[in-house]
C-alpha positions as semicolon CSV with decimal commas, in nm:
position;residue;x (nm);y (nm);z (nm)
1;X;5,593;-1,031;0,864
2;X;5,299;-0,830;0,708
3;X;5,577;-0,540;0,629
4;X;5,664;-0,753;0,342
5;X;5,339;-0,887;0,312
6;X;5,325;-0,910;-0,105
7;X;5,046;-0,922;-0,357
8;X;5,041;-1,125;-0,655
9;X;4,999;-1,018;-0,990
10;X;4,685;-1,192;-1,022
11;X;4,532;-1,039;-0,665
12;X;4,622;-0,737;-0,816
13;X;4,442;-0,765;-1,105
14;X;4,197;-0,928;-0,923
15;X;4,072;-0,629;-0,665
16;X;4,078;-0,421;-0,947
17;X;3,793;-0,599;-1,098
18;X;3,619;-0,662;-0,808
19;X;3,536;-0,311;-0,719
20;X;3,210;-0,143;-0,811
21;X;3,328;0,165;-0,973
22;X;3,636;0,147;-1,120
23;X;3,807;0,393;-1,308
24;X;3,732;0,408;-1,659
25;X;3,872;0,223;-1,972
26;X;3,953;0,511;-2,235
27;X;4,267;0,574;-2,341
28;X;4,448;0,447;-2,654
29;X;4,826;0,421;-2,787
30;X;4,756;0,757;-2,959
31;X;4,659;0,904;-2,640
32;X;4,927;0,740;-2,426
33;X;5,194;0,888;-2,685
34;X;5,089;1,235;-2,686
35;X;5,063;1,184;-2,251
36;X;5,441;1,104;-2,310
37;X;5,583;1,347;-2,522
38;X;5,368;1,609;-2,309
39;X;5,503;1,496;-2,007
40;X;5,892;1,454;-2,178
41;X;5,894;1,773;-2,367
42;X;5,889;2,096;-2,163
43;X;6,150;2,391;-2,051
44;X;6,427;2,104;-2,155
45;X;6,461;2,142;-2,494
46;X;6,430;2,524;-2,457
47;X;6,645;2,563;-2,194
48;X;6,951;2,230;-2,113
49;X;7,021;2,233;-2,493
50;X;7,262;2,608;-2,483
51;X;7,394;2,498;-2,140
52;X;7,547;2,151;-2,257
53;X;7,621;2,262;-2,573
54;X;7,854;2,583;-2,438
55;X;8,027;2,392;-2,110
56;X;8,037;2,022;-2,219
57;X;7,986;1,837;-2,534
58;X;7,939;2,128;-2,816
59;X;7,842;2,011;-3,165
60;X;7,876;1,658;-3,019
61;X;7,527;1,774;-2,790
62;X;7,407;1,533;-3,101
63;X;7,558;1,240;-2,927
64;X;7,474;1,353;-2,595
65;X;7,076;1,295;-2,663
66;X;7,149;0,969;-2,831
67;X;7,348;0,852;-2,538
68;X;7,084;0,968;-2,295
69;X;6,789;0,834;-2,534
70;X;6,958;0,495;-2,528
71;X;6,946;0,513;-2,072
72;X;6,604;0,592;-2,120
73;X;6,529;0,336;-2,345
74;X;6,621;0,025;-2,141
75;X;6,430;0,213;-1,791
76;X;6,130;0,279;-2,059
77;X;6,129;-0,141;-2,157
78;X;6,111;-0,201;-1,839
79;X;5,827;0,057;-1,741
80;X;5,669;-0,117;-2,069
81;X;5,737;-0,465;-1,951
82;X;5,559;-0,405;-1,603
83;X;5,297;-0,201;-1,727
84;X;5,186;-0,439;-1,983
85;X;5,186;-0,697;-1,710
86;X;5,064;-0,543;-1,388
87;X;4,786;-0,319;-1,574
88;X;4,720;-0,111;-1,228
89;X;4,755;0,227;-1,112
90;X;5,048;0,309;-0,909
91;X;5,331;0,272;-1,142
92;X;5,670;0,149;-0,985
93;X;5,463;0,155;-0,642
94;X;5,248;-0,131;-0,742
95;X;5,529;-0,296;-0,941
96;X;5,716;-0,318;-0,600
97;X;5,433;-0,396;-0,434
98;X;5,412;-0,767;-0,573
99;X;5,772;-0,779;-0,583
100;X;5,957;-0,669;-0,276
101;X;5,685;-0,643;-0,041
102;X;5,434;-0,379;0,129
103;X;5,760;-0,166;0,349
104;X;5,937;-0,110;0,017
105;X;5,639;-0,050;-0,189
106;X;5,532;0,226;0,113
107;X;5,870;0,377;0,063
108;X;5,886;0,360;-0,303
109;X;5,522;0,534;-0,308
110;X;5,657;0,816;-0,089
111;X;5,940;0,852;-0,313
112;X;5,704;0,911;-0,601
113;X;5,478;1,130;-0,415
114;X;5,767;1,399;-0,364
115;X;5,853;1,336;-0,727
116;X;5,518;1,408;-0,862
117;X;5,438;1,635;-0,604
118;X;5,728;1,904;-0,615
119;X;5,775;1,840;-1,007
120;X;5,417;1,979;-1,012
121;X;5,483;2,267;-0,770
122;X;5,829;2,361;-0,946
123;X;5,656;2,304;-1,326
124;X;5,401;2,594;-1,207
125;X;5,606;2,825;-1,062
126;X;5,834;2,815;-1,400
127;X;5,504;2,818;-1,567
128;X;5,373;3,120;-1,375
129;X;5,731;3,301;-1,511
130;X;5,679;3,207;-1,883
131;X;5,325;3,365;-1,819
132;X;5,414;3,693;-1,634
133;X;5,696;3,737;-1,924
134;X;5,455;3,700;-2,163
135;X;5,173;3,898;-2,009
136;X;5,474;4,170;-1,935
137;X;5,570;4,211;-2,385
138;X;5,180;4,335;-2,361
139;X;5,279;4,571;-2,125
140;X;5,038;4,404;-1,839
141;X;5,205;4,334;-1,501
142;X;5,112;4,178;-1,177
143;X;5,144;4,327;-0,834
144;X;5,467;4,221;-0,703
145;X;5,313;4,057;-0,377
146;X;5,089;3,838;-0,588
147;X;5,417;3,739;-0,861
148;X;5,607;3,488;-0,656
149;X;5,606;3,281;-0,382
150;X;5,624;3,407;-0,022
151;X;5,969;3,571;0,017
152;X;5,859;3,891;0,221
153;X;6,247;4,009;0,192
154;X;6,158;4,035;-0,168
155;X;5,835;4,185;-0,131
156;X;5,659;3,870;-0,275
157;X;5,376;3,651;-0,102
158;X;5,156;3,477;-0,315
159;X;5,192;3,349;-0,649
160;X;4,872;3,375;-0,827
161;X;4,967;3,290;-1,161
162;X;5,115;2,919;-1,011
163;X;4,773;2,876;-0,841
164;X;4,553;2,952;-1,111
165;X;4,723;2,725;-1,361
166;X;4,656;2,461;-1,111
167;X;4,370;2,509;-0,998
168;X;4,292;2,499;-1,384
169;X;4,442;2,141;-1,472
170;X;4,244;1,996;-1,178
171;X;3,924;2,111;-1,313
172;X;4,025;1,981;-1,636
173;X;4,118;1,633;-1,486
174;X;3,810;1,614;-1,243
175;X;3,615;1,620;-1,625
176;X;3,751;1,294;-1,714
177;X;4,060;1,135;-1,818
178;X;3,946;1,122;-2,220
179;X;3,901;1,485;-2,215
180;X;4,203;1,544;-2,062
181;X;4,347;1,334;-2,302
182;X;4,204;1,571;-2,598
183;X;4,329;1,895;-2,424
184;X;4,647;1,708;-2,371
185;X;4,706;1,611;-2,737
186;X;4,587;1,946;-2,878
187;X;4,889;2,117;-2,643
188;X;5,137;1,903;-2,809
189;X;5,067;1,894;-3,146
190;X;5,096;2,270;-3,057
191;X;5,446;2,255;-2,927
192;X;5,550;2,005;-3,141
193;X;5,442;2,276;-3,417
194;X;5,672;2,545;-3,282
195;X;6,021;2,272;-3,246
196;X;5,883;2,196;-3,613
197;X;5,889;2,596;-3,690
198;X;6,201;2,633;-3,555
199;X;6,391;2,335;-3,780
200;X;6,220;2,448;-4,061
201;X;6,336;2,838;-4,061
202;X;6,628;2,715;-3,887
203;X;6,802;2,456;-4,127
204;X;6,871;2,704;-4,433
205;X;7,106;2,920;-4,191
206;X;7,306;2,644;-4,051
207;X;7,700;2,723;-4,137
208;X;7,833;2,366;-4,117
209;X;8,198;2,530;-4,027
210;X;7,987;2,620;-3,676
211;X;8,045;2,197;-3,591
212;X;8,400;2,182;-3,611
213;X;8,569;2,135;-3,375
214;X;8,261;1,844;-3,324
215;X;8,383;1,711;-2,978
216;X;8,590;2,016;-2,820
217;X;8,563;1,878;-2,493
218;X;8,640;1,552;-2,563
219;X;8,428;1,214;-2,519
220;X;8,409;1,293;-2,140
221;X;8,235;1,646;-2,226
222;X;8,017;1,416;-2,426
223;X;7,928;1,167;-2,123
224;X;7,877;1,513;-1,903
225;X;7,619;1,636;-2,190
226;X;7,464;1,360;-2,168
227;X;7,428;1,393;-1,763
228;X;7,294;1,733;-1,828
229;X;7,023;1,677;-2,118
230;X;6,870;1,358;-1,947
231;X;6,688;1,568;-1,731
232;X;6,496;1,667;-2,078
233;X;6,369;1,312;-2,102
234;X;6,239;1,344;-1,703
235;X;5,849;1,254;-1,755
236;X;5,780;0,885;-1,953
237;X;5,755;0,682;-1,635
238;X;5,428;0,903;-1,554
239;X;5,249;0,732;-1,833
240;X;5,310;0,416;-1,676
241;X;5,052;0,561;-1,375
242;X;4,747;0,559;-1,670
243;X;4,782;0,192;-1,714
244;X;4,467;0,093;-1,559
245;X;4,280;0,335;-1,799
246;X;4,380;0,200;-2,144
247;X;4,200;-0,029;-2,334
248;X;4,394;-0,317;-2,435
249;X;4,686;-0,211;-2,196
250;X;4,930;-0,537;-2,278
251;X;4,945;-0,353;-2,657
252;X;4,887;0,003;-2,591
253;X;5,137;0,073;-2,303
254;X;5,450;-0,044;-2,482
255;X;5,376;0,142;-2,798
256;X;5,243;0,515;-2,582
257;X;5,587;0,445;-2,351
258;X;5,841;0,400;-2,635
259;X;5,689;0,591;-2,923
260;X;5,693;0,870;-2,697
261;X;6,047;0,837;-2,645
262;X;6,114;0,769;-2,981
263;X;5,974;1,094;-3,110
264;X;6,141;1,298;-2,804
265;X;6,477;1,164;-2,909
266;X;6,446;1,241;-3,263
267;X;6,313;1,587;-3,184
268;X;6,568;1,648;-2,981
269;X;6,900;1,559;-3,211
270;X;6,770;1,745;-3,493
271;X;6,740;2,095;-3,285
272;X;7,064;2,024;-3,112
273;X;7,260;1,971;-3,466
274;X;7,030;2,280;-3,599
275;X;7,125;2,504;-3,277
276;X;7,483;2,406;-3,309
277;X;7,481;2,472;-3,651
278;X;7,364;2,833;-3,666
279;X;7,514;2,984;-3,367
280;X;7,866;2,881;-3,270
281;X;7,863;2,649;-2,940
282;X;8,076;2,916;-2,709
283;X;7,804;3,156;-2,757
284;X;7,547;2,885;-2,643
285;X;7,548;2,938;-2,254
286;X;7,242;3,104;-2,243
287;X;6,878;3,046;-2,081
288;X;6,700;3,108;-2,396
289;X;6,957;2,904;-2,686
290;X;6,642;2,820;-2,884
291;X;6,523;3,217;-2,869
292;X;6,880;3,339;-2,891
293;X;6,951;3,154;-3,177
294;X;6,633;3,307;-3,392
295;X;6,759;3,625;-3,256
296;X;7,095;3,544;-3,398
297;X;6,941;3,474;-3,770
298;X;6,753;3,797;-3,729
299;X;6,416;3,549;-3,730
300;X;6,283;3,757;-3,373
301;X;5,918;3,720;-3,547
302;X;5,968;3,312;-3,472
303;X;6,110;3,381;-3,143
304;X;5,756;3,476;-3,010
305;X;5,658;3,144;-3,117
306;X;5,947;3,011;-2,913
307;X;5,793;3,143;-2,614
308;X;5,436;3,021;-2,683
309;X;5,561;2,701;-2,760
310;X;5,785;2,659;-2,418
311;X;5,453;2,790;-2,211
312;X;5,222;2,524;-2,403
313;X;5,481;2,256;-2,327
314;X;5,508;2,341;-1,929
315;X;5,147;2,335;-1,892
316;X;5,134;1,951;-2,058
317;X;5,463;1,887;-1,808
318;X;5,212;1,978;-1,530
319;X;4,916;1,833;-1,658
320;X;5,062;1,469;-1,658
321;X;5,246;1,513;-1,295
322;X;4,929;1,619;-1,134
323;X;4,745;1,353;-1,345
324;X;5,008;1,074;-1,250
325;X;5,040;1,244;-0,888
326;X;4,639;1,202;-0,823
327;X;4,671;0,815;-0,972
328;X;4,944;0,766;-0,737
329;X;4,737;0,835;-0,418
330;X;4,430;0,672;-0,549
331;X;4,657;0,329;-0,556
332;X;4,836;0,376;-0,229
333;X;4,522;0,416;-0,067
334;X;4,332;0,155;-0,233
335;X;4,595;-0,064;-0,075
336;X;4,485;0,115;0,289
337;X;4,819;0,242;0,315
338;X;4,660;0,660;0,312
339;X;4,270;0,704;0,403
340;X;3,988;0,583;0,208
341;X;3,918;0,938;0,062
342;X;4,216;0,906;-0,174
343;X;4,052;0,616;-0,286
344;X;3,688;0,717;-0,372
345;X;3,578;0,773;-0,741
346;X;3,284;0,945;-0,878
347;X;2,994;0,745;-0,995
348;X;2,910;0,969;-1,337
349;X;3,282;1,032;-1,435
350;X;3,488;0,782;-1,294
351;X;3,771;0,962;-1,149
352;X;3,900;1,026;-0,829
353;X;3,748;1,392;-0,802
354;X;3,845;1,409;-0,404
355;X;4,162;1,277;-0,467
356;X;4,274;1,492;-0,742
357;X;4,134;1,846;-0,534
358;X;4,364;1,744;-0,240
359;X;4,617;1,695;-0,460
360;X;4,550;2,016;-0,636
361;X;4,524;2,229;-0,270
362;X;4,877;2,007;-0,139
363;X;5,069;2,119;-0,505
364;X;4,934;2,468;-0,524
365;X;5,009;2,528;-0,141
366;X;5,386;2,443;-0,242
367;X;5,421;2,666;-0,561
């Protein structure tokens, strides 16, 4: 019976409190927001946009984000609902936990751990490209062994520039959670900057002949956008894993969770009817549609922006995985479902420091 032993909101709450050290009490909606969009906004918007645009939806890309927007919305009400309720680390692991029972929340908590945990390794090594290509326009390049992960075939073994990065965020995290927090907001008030850039010098070239036809591949194309661009909103659920480091968490996590999505959405519509707008949708299937689009205007001066702006938003991507990935195992192991060491916080800072330097030798080992 004690596989679906379950514990009650108020136990939950309860052991929380009852510990000596307990993580700390710092974050506010502002800070939950920006932890949102940073962990929302990344290689999506510079990258899906071109691809759904060019082989499903078109001009009607527009709808596709509002369609997706409107999935996330109800999943984010209910991440807001249960996080406003159950304010505890762990996310949907500890949401189970008092709901289905410890075998479900232990599977459910594993599930999460892959998703935080490759997410992480996969965000640096697309993080350690962005780098090397711009590190390469100043005519600086790495040894090939040390560029990629080990592929001897290819003449690759290690890949330094994934390793450093984080190696980098752990430090950073192992400082705190509010300074985190500041690092975290500066980054994407810095990337929001650059999609900002990019509306602004785009909207006087969009040719509004460039939308018709607006649904070429019908409404189905439209649902198959939609498919394809959710994976841009990938990354509000891991603000739900700060929850037991707001203040006020019954006001703050609903507004951080849906603001966040809010903004995203918005974001998101406007450069999809800008990009469709200046460069005609079959011309769209590229890797780079944001870049290639500048390109297109003869703007290349913004298009190094572009780039600075897609590297700033990876590293905020991978800032709140490993953040939400090291919360994760603190909870599980709280529970004495993984060792204590998972568990243990430092007295002066009040974070798991163990915790998030396993995590940080586990992700890095990966990328």
């Amino acid at each position: 019976m004690s596989l679906f032993r379950k514990k009650s909101i108020t136990d939950l709450i309860r052991e929380v409190g009852q510990k000596d050290i307990t993580l700390k009490k710092e974050l506010g909606a502002f800070d939950l927001t920006m932890l949102g969009i940073g962990a929302i906004i990344g290689t999506g918007i510079f990258v899906l946009t071109g691809v759904a645009a060019a082989e499903h939806a078109g001009p009607a890309l527009i709808i596709s984000f509002i369609l997706s927007g409107l999935a996330c919305v109800f999943a984010a009400l209910c991440y807001a609902e249960f996080a406003s309720t159950v304010p505890v680390s762990g996310s949907a692991y500890t949401y189970s936990y008092a709901i289905f029972g410890e075998i479900i929340a232990w599977m459910l908590g594993w599930v999460l751990i892959l998703e935080y945990g490759l997410a992480s390794s996969a965000v640096a090594s697309g993080w350690s490209g962005y780098f090397q290509g711009l590190l390469s326009g100043f005519g600086i390049h790495l040894p090939k062994a040390l560029s990629s992960a080990y592929d001897p075939a290819n003449g690759t073994y290690v890949d330094i520039p994934a390793i450093a990065i984080i190696f980098i965020i752990t430090l950073l995290l192992s400082q705190g959670v509010k300074k985190s927090a500041r690092l975290n907001t500066i980054m994407v008030v810095i990337k929001i900057a650059v999609v900002l850039l990019f509306i602004v010098v785009g909207v006087w070239y969009v040719e509004p002949a460039n939308w018709t036809p607006f649904m070429p591949f019908g409404f189905s194309g439209v649902v198959n956008g939609a498919a394809t661009v959710f994976f841009a909103y990938i990354g509000f659920d891991a603000v739900a894993t700060a929850a037991e480091e707001v203040k006020n968490p019954q006001k703050n996590m609903p507004i951080g969770i849906i603001a966040s999505l809010v903004v995203c959405t918005i974001l998101y519509i406007v450069v999809s009817a800008i990009l469709t707008g200046i460069v005609p949708y079959t011309e769209l299937g590229v890797k780079n549609p944001v870049a290639f689009a500048l390109n297109y205007i003869n703007q290349d001066w913004v298009a190094g922006f572009i780039s600075l702006g897609a590297i700033t938003g990876i590293t905020t991507v991978l800032l709140v995985m490993v953040y939400g990935q090291s919360r994760l195992f603190y909870a599980i192991s709280r529970d004495g479902l993984l060792p204590k060491v998972f568990s243990k916080i430092d007295k002066k800072r009040q974070t798991p420091i163990v915790n998030s330097w396993i995590t940080c030798v586990l992700v890095a080992f990966f990328a």
